Amino acid sequence: MAKTTTSDRIKDLILSDGLRPGDLLPTEGELCDRLGVSRSNVREAIRKLSTLDIVDVRHGHGTYVGEMTLDALVEALVFRGVLSPGDDLRALRDVVEVRRALDFGMSEAIVRSLQGTTNPELSALVDDMVAMAKDGKSFPQQDRAFHTGLLSALDNSLVGQLVAAFWDVHTAVLPRLNVAVAADLEQTAQAHGQMLEAAQSGDVEAFHAAITIHYDPIARALDRDVV
Amino acid sequence: MAKTTTSDRIKDLILSDGLRPGDLLPTEGELCDRLGVSRSNVREAIRKLSTLDIVDVRHGHGTYVGEMTLDALVEALVFRGVLSPGDDLRALRDVVEVRRALDFGMSEAIVRSLQGTTNPELSALVDDMVAMAKDGKSFPQQDRAFHTGLLSALDNSLVGQLVAAFWDVHTAVLPRLNVAVAADLEQTAQAHGQMLEAAQSGDVEAFHAAITIHYDPIARALDRDVV
């Protein structure tokens, strides 16, 4: 943390030049000149910043300021998830608990933002999920779209990205761990509808109850398989 | 996501070899042979995995499986925080909201884990914070130790790391944005004591109330400065 690295200096340069996501960075040669460091130094720093999505290297075009997505977090957490010690599913349980905590913690803001509104797109997603569950099908796309959609009214892009990131980790890790997925697809599908109705009618308590119902099947599946 | 990269193949090798954090990876030469790729390919992949803390390069010793901390997340989020558009403090507000959501969302688990216990170390941190606040001093170390300590009984290392990560982002971004720090040091210091007392006495409602008091000063400071 204490040592200023070339990547730190490139970040400072982005700030001092007032560059924004999508803006073109100076060329490699210009960065060498301005920072007084070697080309290999600049290249290594750019690679690191690219991994963090702080810059975006478009080969043949140049290097741009990146969108700073949480993709790196997802990659690291997915791997940590599948690497969790032995066959205990602790890493996945941790992720599920964080998902539930974020849903609980944002409840009041979500309910406030949706109270008195109607949300045809979210309702359609719920209908799709319920129908697919009745056919014994899982519904990952609809599920993810529902959870991110619920937060989209919030004007907090970080929460939306985190919820999406942990959803991705959860979904990527689950099949690799051979968890016996609970046959409670219908309960999960319907819980989404209960969350939406509670939010639209401004009922924080009912929203909390729906979250509990929503996470119940996966929590039971993890408890059953763990030990 | 679809294309399998050399770094993906190194991750698969870590899994198939049953390596754990702290274990030594095969040498660069062995990785080239086993994966059938060039040395420069392996080097670039190792650099990427090192940025994500999936591997840990100890120069002169070898490359080990890393601890998969969230340091990369912190670095990316700090930068996004200071790069937030114009002088609106949205990124910091987002981070503060996530911190509050995690505290709220974990309330029941925290209260359950601390109910009926006494926690001399956490109490001492509260006393220190209150004393320092009375002298007009800020108390970042004690504050961070308190928040992570509160979660340490939880058996969920991910939540603890996330709370610490967002605390770090908050603290790193705050001075760079010239937010007028609210002069409510004492309120914040005492709110920690209220959180601890509420948890120890098993009172979830009081715990929620203390969280609100805790975040009140920073929420007000951000609103005041943000238009």
Coordinates of C-alpha atoms in Angstrom, one line a residue:
Chain A
M1 CA 0.0 0.0 0.0
A2 CA 2.8 2.4 0.9
K3 CA 4.9 2.1 -2.2
T4 CA 3.8 4.1 -5.2
T5 CA 3.7 1.8 -8.2
T6 CA 3.5 2.6 -11.9
S7 CA -0.1 1.5 -11.9
D8 CA -0.8 4.0 -9.0
R9 CA 0.8 6.7 -11.1
I10 CA -1.3 5.8 -14.2
K11 CA -4.4 6.1 -12.0
D12 CA -3.2 9.5 -10.7
L13 CA -2.6 10.6 -14.3
I14 CA -6.2 9.5 -15.2
L15 CA -7.5 11.7 -12.4
S16 CA -5.2 14.7 -13.1
D17 CA -6.0 14.6 -16.8
G18 CA -9.7 14.5 -15.9
L19 CA -10.3 11.3 -18.0
R20 CA -13.6 9.5 -17.8
P21 CA -14.6 5.9 -18.5
G22 CA -14.4 5.4 -22.3
D23 CA -11.8 8.1 -22.8
L24 CA -8.6 7.3 -24.6
L25 CA -5.4 7.0 -22.5
P26 CA -2.1 8.4 -23.7
T27 CA -0.1 5.9 -25.7
E28 CA 2.5 3.5 -24.2
G29 CA 5.3 5.8 -25.4
E30 CA 3.7 8.9 -24.0
L31 CA 3.2 7.2 -20.6
C32 CA 6.8 6.2 -20.5
D33 CA 7.9 9.8 -21.2
R34 CA 5.5 11.4 -18.7
L35 CA 6.2 8.9 -15.9
G36 CA 9.9 8.4 -16.7
V37 CA 9.6 4.6 -16.5
S38 CA 10.4 1.8 -18.9
R39 CA 8.1 0.4 -21.5
S40 CA 8.0 -3.0 -19.8
N41 CA 7.0 -1.2 -16.6
V42 CA 4.1 0.5 -18.3
R43 CA 3.0 -2.7 -20.0
E44 CA 2.9 -4.6 -16.7
A45 CA 1.0 -1.8 -15.0
I46 CA -1.5 -1.6 -17.9
R47 CA -2.1 -5.4 -17.7
K48 CA -2.8 -5.2 -14.0
L49 CA -5.2 -2.2 -14.5
S50 CA -6.8 -4.1 -17.3
T51 CA -7.5 -7.1 -15.0
L52 CA -9.2 -4.8 -12.6
D53 CA -11.2 -3.2 -15.5
I54 CA -9.7 0.2 -14.6
V55 CA -8.4 0.3 -18.2
D56 CA -9.7 -1.4 -21.2
V57 CA -7.1 -2.5 -23.8
R58 CA -8.6 -2.6 -27.3
H59 CA -6.0 -4.3 -29.4
G60 CA -5.2 -2.2 -32.6
H61 CA -7.1 0.7 -31.2
G62 CA -5.5 1.8 -28.0
T63 CA -6.1 1.7 -24.2
Y64 CA -9.2 3.4 -22.8
V65 CA -10.3 4.2 -19.2
G66 CA -12.4 1.1 -18.2
E67 CA -15.9 0.8 -16.8
M68 CA -14.7 -0.6 -13.5
T69 CA -17.1 -3.4 -13.4
L70 CA -16.9 -6.0 -10.6
D71 CA -15.9 -8.8 -13.0
A72 CA -12.6 -9.3 -11.2
L73 CA -14.4 -9.8 -8.0
V74 CA -16.6 -12.4 -9.5
E75 CA -13.7 -14.3 -11.0
A76 CA -11.8 -14.4 -7.7
L77 CA -14.9 -15.3 -5.6
V78 CA -16.0 -18.0 -8.0
F79 CA -12.6 -19.6 -7.7
R80 CA -12.6 -19.2 -4.0
G81 CA -16.0 -20.8 -4.0
V82 CA -15.0 -24.0 -5.8
L83 CA -11.8 -24.2 -3.9
S84 CA -13.6 -24.2 -0.5
P85 CA -12.0 -26.7 1.8
G86 CA -12.9 -30.4 1.3
D87 CA -16.5 -30.9 0.6
D88 CA -17.8 -28.5 3.1
L89 CA -19.7 -25.8 1.2
R90 CA -18.8 -23.0 3.4
A91 CA -17.8 -20.6 0.6
L92 CA -21.2 -21.0 -1.1
R93 CA -23.0 -20.6 2.2
D94 CA -21.1 -17.4 2.8
V95 CA -22.1 -16.1 -0.6
V96 CA -25.8 -17.0 -0.1
E97 CA -25.7 -15.3 3.3
V98 CA -24.3 -12.1 1.7
R99 CA -27.0 -12.2 -0.9
R100 CA -29.7 -12.5 1.7
A101 CA -28.0 -9.7 3.8
L102 CA -28.0 -7.3 0.9
D103 CA -31.6 -8.1 0.1
F104 CA -32.6 -7.6 3.8
G105 CA -30.4 -4.5 4.2
M106 CA -31.8 -2.8 1.1
S107 CA -35.4 -3.7 2.0
E108 CA -36.6 -0.3 3.2
A109 CA -35.0 1.5 0.2
I110 CA -36.5 -1.1 -2.3
V111 CA -39.9 -0.9 -0.7
R112 CA -39.8 2.9 -0.7
S113 CA -38.8 3.0 -4.4
L114 CA -41.5 0.6 -5.5
Q115 CA -44.4 1.5 -3.2
G116 CA -47.5 2.4 -5.2
T117 CA -45.9 1.5 -8.6
T118 CA -46.7 -1.3 -11.0
N119 CA -43.9 -3.1 -12.7
P120 CA -45.1 -5.1 -15.7
E121 CA -41.6 -6.3 -16.6
L122 CA -40.9 -7.7 -13.2
S123 CA -44.4 -9.2 -13.1
A124 CA -43.8 -10.9 -16.4
L125 CA -40.5 -12.3 -15.1
V126 CA -42.4 -13.7 -12.0
D127 CA -45.0 -15.3 -14.3
D128 CA -42.3 -16.9 -16.5
M129 CA -40.5 -18.3 -13.4
V130 CA -43.7 -19.7 -12.0
A131 CA -44.6 -21.3 -15.3
M132 CA -41.1 -22.8 -15.8
A133 CA -41.0 -24.1 -12.2
K134 CA -44.3 -25.9 -12.9
D135 CA -42.6 -27.6 -15.8
G136 CA -39.7 -28.6 -13.6
K137 CA -37.4 -26.2 -15.4
S138 CA -34.9 -23.8 -13.7
F139 CA -35.0 -20.1 -14.6
P140 CA -31.6 -18.5 -14.1
Q141 CA -31.9 -15.7 -16.6
Q142 CA -35.3 -14.6 -15.3
D143 CA -34.1 -14.9 -11.7
R144 CA -31.0 -12.7 -12.3
A145 CA -33.1 -10.1 -14.3
F146 CA -35.6 -10.0 -11.4
H147 CA -33.1 -9.4 -8.7
T148 CA -31.2 -6.7 -10.6
G149 CA -34.5 -5.2 -11.8
L150 CA -35.7 -4.9 -8.3
L151 CA -32.7 -2.7 -7.5
S152 CA -32.7 -0.7 -10.7
A153 CA -35.0 2.0 -9.2
L154 CA -32.6 2.6 -6.4
D155 CA -30.0 5.0 -8.0
N156 CA -27.2 3.0 -6.4
S157 CA -25.3 1.3 -9.1
L158 CA -22.9 -0.4 -6.7
V159 CA -25.6 -2.4 -4.9
G160 CA -27.0 -3.5 -8.2
Q161 CA -23.6 -4.7 -9.4
L162 CA -22.8 -6.4 -6.1
V163 CA -26.1 -8.3 -6.1
A164 CA -25.5 -9.3 -9.7
A165 CA -21.9 -10.3 -8.9
F166 CA -22.9 -12.5 -6.0
W167 CA -25.8 -14.0 -8.0
D168 CA -23.2 -14.9 -10.7
V169 CA -20.9 -16.5 -8.1
H170 CA -23.7 -18.4 -6.5
T171 CA -24.9 -19.7 -9.9
A172 CA -21.4 -20.5 -11.2
V173 CA -20.4 -22.3 -8.0
L174 CA -23.6 -24.3 -7.4
P175 CA -23.3 -26.9 -10.2
R176 CA -19.5 -27.4 -9.6
L177 CA -20.2 -28.4 -6.0
N178 CA -22.8 -31.1 -6.8
V179 CA -25.2 -29.6 -4.3
A180 CA -28.5 -31.5 -4.4
V181 CA -30.6 -28.6 -5.6
A182 CA -33.7 -28.6 -3.6
A183 CA -36.8 -29.5 -5.6
D184 CA -38.4 -26.3 -4.3
L185 CA -38.3 -24.4 -7.6
E186 CA -41.9 -23.4 -7.2
Q187 CA -41.4 -22.0 -3.8
T188 CA -38.5 -19.9 -5.0
A189 CA -40.4 -18.8 -8.1
Q190 CA -43.4 -17.7 -6.1
A191 CA -41.3 -16.0 -3.5
H192 CA -40.2 -13.5 -6.2
G193 CA -43.8 -12.7 -6.7
Q194 CA -44.3 -12.2 -3.0
M195 CA -41.3 -9.9 -2.8
L196 CA -42.7 -7.8 -5.7
E197 CA -46.2 -7.6 -4.2
A198 CA -44.9 -6.6 -0.8
A199 CA -42.7 -3.9 -2.3
Q200 CA -45.5 -2.5 -4.4
S201 CA -47.8 -2.4 -1.5
G202 CA -45.2 -0.7 0.7
D203 CA -45.1 -3.6 3.3
V204 CA -41.5 -4.0 4.6
E205 CA -42.5 -6.8 7.0
A206 CA -44.0 -8.8 4.1
F207 CA -41.0 -8.1 2.0
H208 CA -38.8 -9.6 4.8
A209 CA -41.0 -12.6 5.0
A210 CA -40.7 -13.2 1.3
I211 CA -36.9 -12.9 1.4
T212 CA -36.9 -15.7 4.0
I213 CA -39.1 -17.9 1.9
H214 CA -36.9 -17.1 -1.1
Y215 CA -33.7 -18.3 0.5
D216 CA -35.2 -21.2 2.4
P217 CA -34.7 -23.9 -0.2
I218 CA -31.1 -23.2 -0.9
A219 CA -30.4 -22.7 2.8
R220 CA -31.9 -26.2 3.5
A221 CA -30.0 -27.8 0.6
L222 CA -26.7 -26.4 1.9
D223 CA -27.4 -27.5 5.4
R224 CA -28.5 -31.0 4.3
D225 CA -25.3 -31.4 2.2
V226 CA -22.9 -29.9 4.6
V227 CA -22.0 -31.5 7.9
Chain B
M1 CA -16.3 -15.8 -20.5
A2 CA -16.7 -18.5 -23.1
K3 CA -13.0 -18.7 -24.2
T4 CA -10.8 -20.8 -22.0
T5 CA -7.7 -18.8 -21.3
T6 CA -4.4 -19.9 -19.9
S7 CA -5.4 -18.4 -16.5
D8 CA -8.5 -20.5 -16.5
R9 CA -6.4 -23.6 -17.2
I10 CA -4.1 -22.8 -14.4
K11 CA -7.1 -22.5 -12.1
D12 CA -8.3 -25.9 -13.2
L13 CA -4.9 -27.3 -12.6
I14 CA -4.9 -25.9 -9.0
L15 CA -8.3 -27.7 -8.5
S16 CA -7.3 -31.0 -10.2
D17 CA -4.0 -31.1 -8.3
G18 CA -5.9 -30.4 -5.1
L19 CA -3.8 -27.4 -4.2
R20 CA -4.8 -25.2 -1.3
P21 CA -4.0 -21.6 -0.4
G22 CA -0.3 -21.5 0.6
D23 CA 0.7 -24.5 -1.5
L24 CA 3.5 -24.2 -4.1
L25 CA 2.4 -24.2 -7.8
P26 CA 4.4 -26.1 -10.4
T27 CA 7.3 -24.0 -11.9
E28 CA 6.8 -21.9 -15.0
G29 CA 8.5 -24.5 -17.1
E30 CA 6.3 -27.3 -15.7
L31 CA 3.2 -25.2 -16.4
C32 CA 4.3 -24.6 -20.0
D33 CA 4.8 -28.4 -20.5
R34 CA 1.6 -29.5 -18.8
L35 CA -0.6 -26.9 -20.6
G36 CA 1.3 -26.9 -23.9
V37 CA 1.6 -23.1 -24.0
S38 CA 4.4 -20.6 -24.3
R39 CA 6.4 -19.2 -21.4
S40 CA 5.1 -15.7 -22.1
N41 CA 1.6 -17.0 -22.1
V42 CA 2.1 -18.6 -18.6
R43 CA 3.8 -15.4 -17.3
E44 CA 0.9 -13.2 -18.4
A45 CA -1.6 -15.6 -16.9
I46 CA 0.3 -15.7 -13.6
R47 CA 0.4 -11.9 -13.5
K48 CA -3.3 -11.7 -13.9
L49 CA -4.0 -14.4 -11.3
S50 CA -1.6 -12.5 -9.0
T51 CA -3.5 -9.3 -9.4
L52 CA -6.6 -11.2 -8.3
D53 CA -4.7 -12.8 -5.4
I54 CA -5.5 -16.2 -6.7
V55 CA -1.8 -16.9 -6.8
D56 CA 1.0 -15.2 -4.8
V57 CA 4.3 -14.7 -6.6
R58 CA 7.2 -14.7 -4.0
H59 CA 10.2 -13.6 -6.0
G60 CA 13.1 -16.0 -5.6
H61 CA 10.9 -18.6 -4.0
G62 CA 8.2 -19.6 -6.4
T63 CA 4.5 -19.1 -7.0
Y64 CA 2.0 -20.2 -4.4
V65 CA -1.8 -20.5 -4.3
G66 CA -3.0 -17.1 -3.0
E67 CA -5.3 -16.2 -0.1
M68 CA -7.9 -14.8 -2.4
T69 CA -8.4 -11.6 -0.4
L70 CA -10.6 -8.8 -1.7
D71 CA -7.7 -6.4 -2.1
A72 CA -8.3 -6.2 -5.9
L73 CA -12.0 -5.2 -5.2
V74 CA -10.8 -2.5 -2.8
E75 CA -8.4 -1.1 -5.3
A76 CA -10.9 -1.0 -8.1
L77 CA -13.6 0.5 -5.9
V78 CA -11.4 3.2 -4.4
F79 CA -10.5 4.3 -7.8
R80 CA -14.0 4.3 -9.0
G81 CA -14.9 6.3 -5.8
V82 CA -12.5 9.1 -6.6
L83 CA -13.3 9.1 -10.2
S84 CA -17.0 9.6 -9.5
P85 CA -18.5 12.1 -12.0
G86 CA -17.9 15.8 -11.3
D87 CA -18.2 16.8 -7.7
D88 CA -21.2 14.7 -6.9
L89 CA -20.3 12.1 -4.3
R90 CA -22.4 9.4 -5.6
A91 CA -19.8 6.7 -5.5
L92 CA -19.1 7.4 -1.8
R93 CA -22.8 7.5 -1.0
D94 CA -23.2 4.1 -2.8
V95 CA -20.4 2.6 -0.6
V96 CA -21.9 4.0 2.6
E97 CA -25.3 2.6 1.6
V98 CA -23.7 -0.8 1.0
R99 CA -22.0 -0.7 4.4
R100 CA -25.3 0.2 6.1
A101 CA -27.1 -2.6 4.2
L102 CA -24.6 -5.2 5.2
D103 CA -24.8 -4.1 8.9
F104 CA -28.6 -4.2 8.7
G105 CA -28.8 -7.4 6.8
M106 CA -26.5 -9.2 9.2
S107 CA -28.2 -7.8 12.3
E108 CA -30.0 -10.9 13.3
A109 CA -27.0 -13.1 12.9
I110 CA -24.8 -10.7 14.8
V111 CA -27.3 -10.3 17.6
R112 CA -27.7 -14.1 17.8
S113 CA -23.9 -14.6 18.0
L114 CA -23.3 -12.0 20.7
Q115 CA -26.5 -12.4 22.8
G116 CA -25.6 -13.1 26.4
T117 CA -21.8 -12.7 25.9
T118 CA -19.4 -10.0 27.1
N119 CA -16.8 -8.7 24.8
P120 CA -14.0 -6.8 26.7
E121 CA -12.0 -6.1 23.5
L122 CA -15.0 -4.6 21.7
S123 CA -15.9 -2.6 24.9
A124 CA -12.3 -1.3 25.1
L125 CA -12.5 -0.1 21.5
V126 CA -15.7 1.7 22.3
D127 CA -14.1 3.4 25.3
D128 CA -11.1 4.4 23.2
M129 CA -13.4 5.9 20.5
V130 CA -15.5 7.8 22.9
A131 CA -12.4 9.2 24.6
M132 CA -10.8 10.2 21.3
A133 CA -14.0 11.8 20.1
K134 CA -14.1 13.9 23.3
D135 CA -10.6 15.2 22.4
G136 CA -11.8 15.9 18.8
K137 CA -9.7 13.2 17.4
S138 CA -10.9 10.7 14.7
F139 CA -10.4 7.0 15.4
P140 CA -10.1 5.0 12.2
Q141 CA -8.1 2.0 13.5
Q142 CA -10.5 1.5 16.4
D143 CA -13.5 1.9 14.1
R144 CA -12.3 -0.7 11.6
A145 CA -11.3 -3.1 14.4
F146 CA -14.8 -2.7 16.0
H147 CA -16.7 -3.4 12.8
T148 CA -14.7 -6.4 11.8
G149 CA -14.6 -7.7 15.4
L150 CA -18.4 -7.5 15.6
L151 CA -18.6 -10.0 12.7
S152 CA -15.8 -12.2 13.8
A153 CA -18.1 -14.5 15.8
L154 CA -20.1 -15.2 12.7
D155 CA -18.3 -17.9 10.9
N156 CA -18.7 -16.1 7.6
S157 CA -15.3 -14.9 6.4
L158 CA -16.8 -13.3 3.3
V159 CA -19.0 -10.9 5.1
G160 CA -16.1 -9.9 7.4
Q161 CA -13.9 -9.3 4.4
L162 CA -16.6 -7.3 2.5
V163 CA -17.3 -5.1 5.5
A164 CA -13.6 -4.5 5.9
A165 CA -13.2 -3.8 2.2
F166 CA -16.0 -1.3 2.1
W167 CA -14.7 0.3 5.2
D168 CA -11.4 0.7 3.5
V169 CA -12.9 2.2 0.4
H170 CA -15.0 4.6 2.5
T171 CA -12.0 5.7 4.5
A172 CA -9.7 6.0 1.5
V173 CA -12.2 8.0 -0.6
L174 CA -13.5 10.3 2.0
P175 CA -10.4 12.7 2.4
R176 CA -9.8 12.7 -1.4
L177 CA -13.3 14.1 -2.0
N178 CA -13.1 17.0 0.5
V179 CA -16.3 16.1 2.2
A180 CA -16.9 18.3 5.1
V181 CA -16.6 15.6 7.8
A182 CA -19.5 16.1 10.1
A183 CA -18.4 17.2 13.6
D184 CA -20.4 14.3 15.1
L185 CA -17.5 12.2 16.1
E186 CA -19.0 11.7 19.5
Q187 CA -22.4 10.5 18.1
T188 CA -20.5 8.0 15.9
A189 CA -18.3 6.8 18.7
Q190 CA -21.2 6.3 21.1
A191 CA -23.3 4.5 18.4
H192 CA -20.7 1.8 18.4
G193 CA -21.3 1.3 22.1
Q194 CA -25.1 1.2 21.5
M195 CA -24.6 -1.4 18.8
L196 CA -22.6 -3.6 21.1
E197 CA -25.0 -3.3 24.0
A198 CA -28.0 -4.0 21.8
A199 CA -26.3 -7.2 20.4
Q200 CA -25.2 -8.4 23.8
S201 CA -28.7 -7.9 25.2
G202 CA -30.2 -9.7 22.2
D203 CA -32.2 -6.7 21.1
V204 CA -32.4 -6.6 17.3
E205 CA -34.6 -3.5 17.2
A206 CA -32.2 -1.5 19.4
F207 CA -29.3 -2.8 17.1
H208 CA -31.1 -1.4 14.1
A209 CA -31.7 1.9 15.8
A210 CA -28.0 2.1 16.7
I211 CA -27.0 1.5 13.1
T212 CA -29.2 4.4 12.0
I213 CA -27.5 6.6 14.6
H214 CA -24.1 5.4 13.5
Y215 CA -24.6 6.3 9.8
D216 CA -26.5 9.5 10.4
P217 CA -23.5 11.9 10.5
I218 CA -21.9 10.7 7.3
A219 CA -25.3 10.5 5.6
R220 CA -26.0 14.1 6.5
A221 CA -22.5 15.2 5.5
L222 CA -22.9 13.6 2.1
D223 CA -26.4 15.1 1.6
R224 CA -25.2 18.6 2.6
D225 CA -22.3 18.5 0.2
V226 CA -24.1 16.9 -2.6
V227 CA -26.7 19.6 -3.3

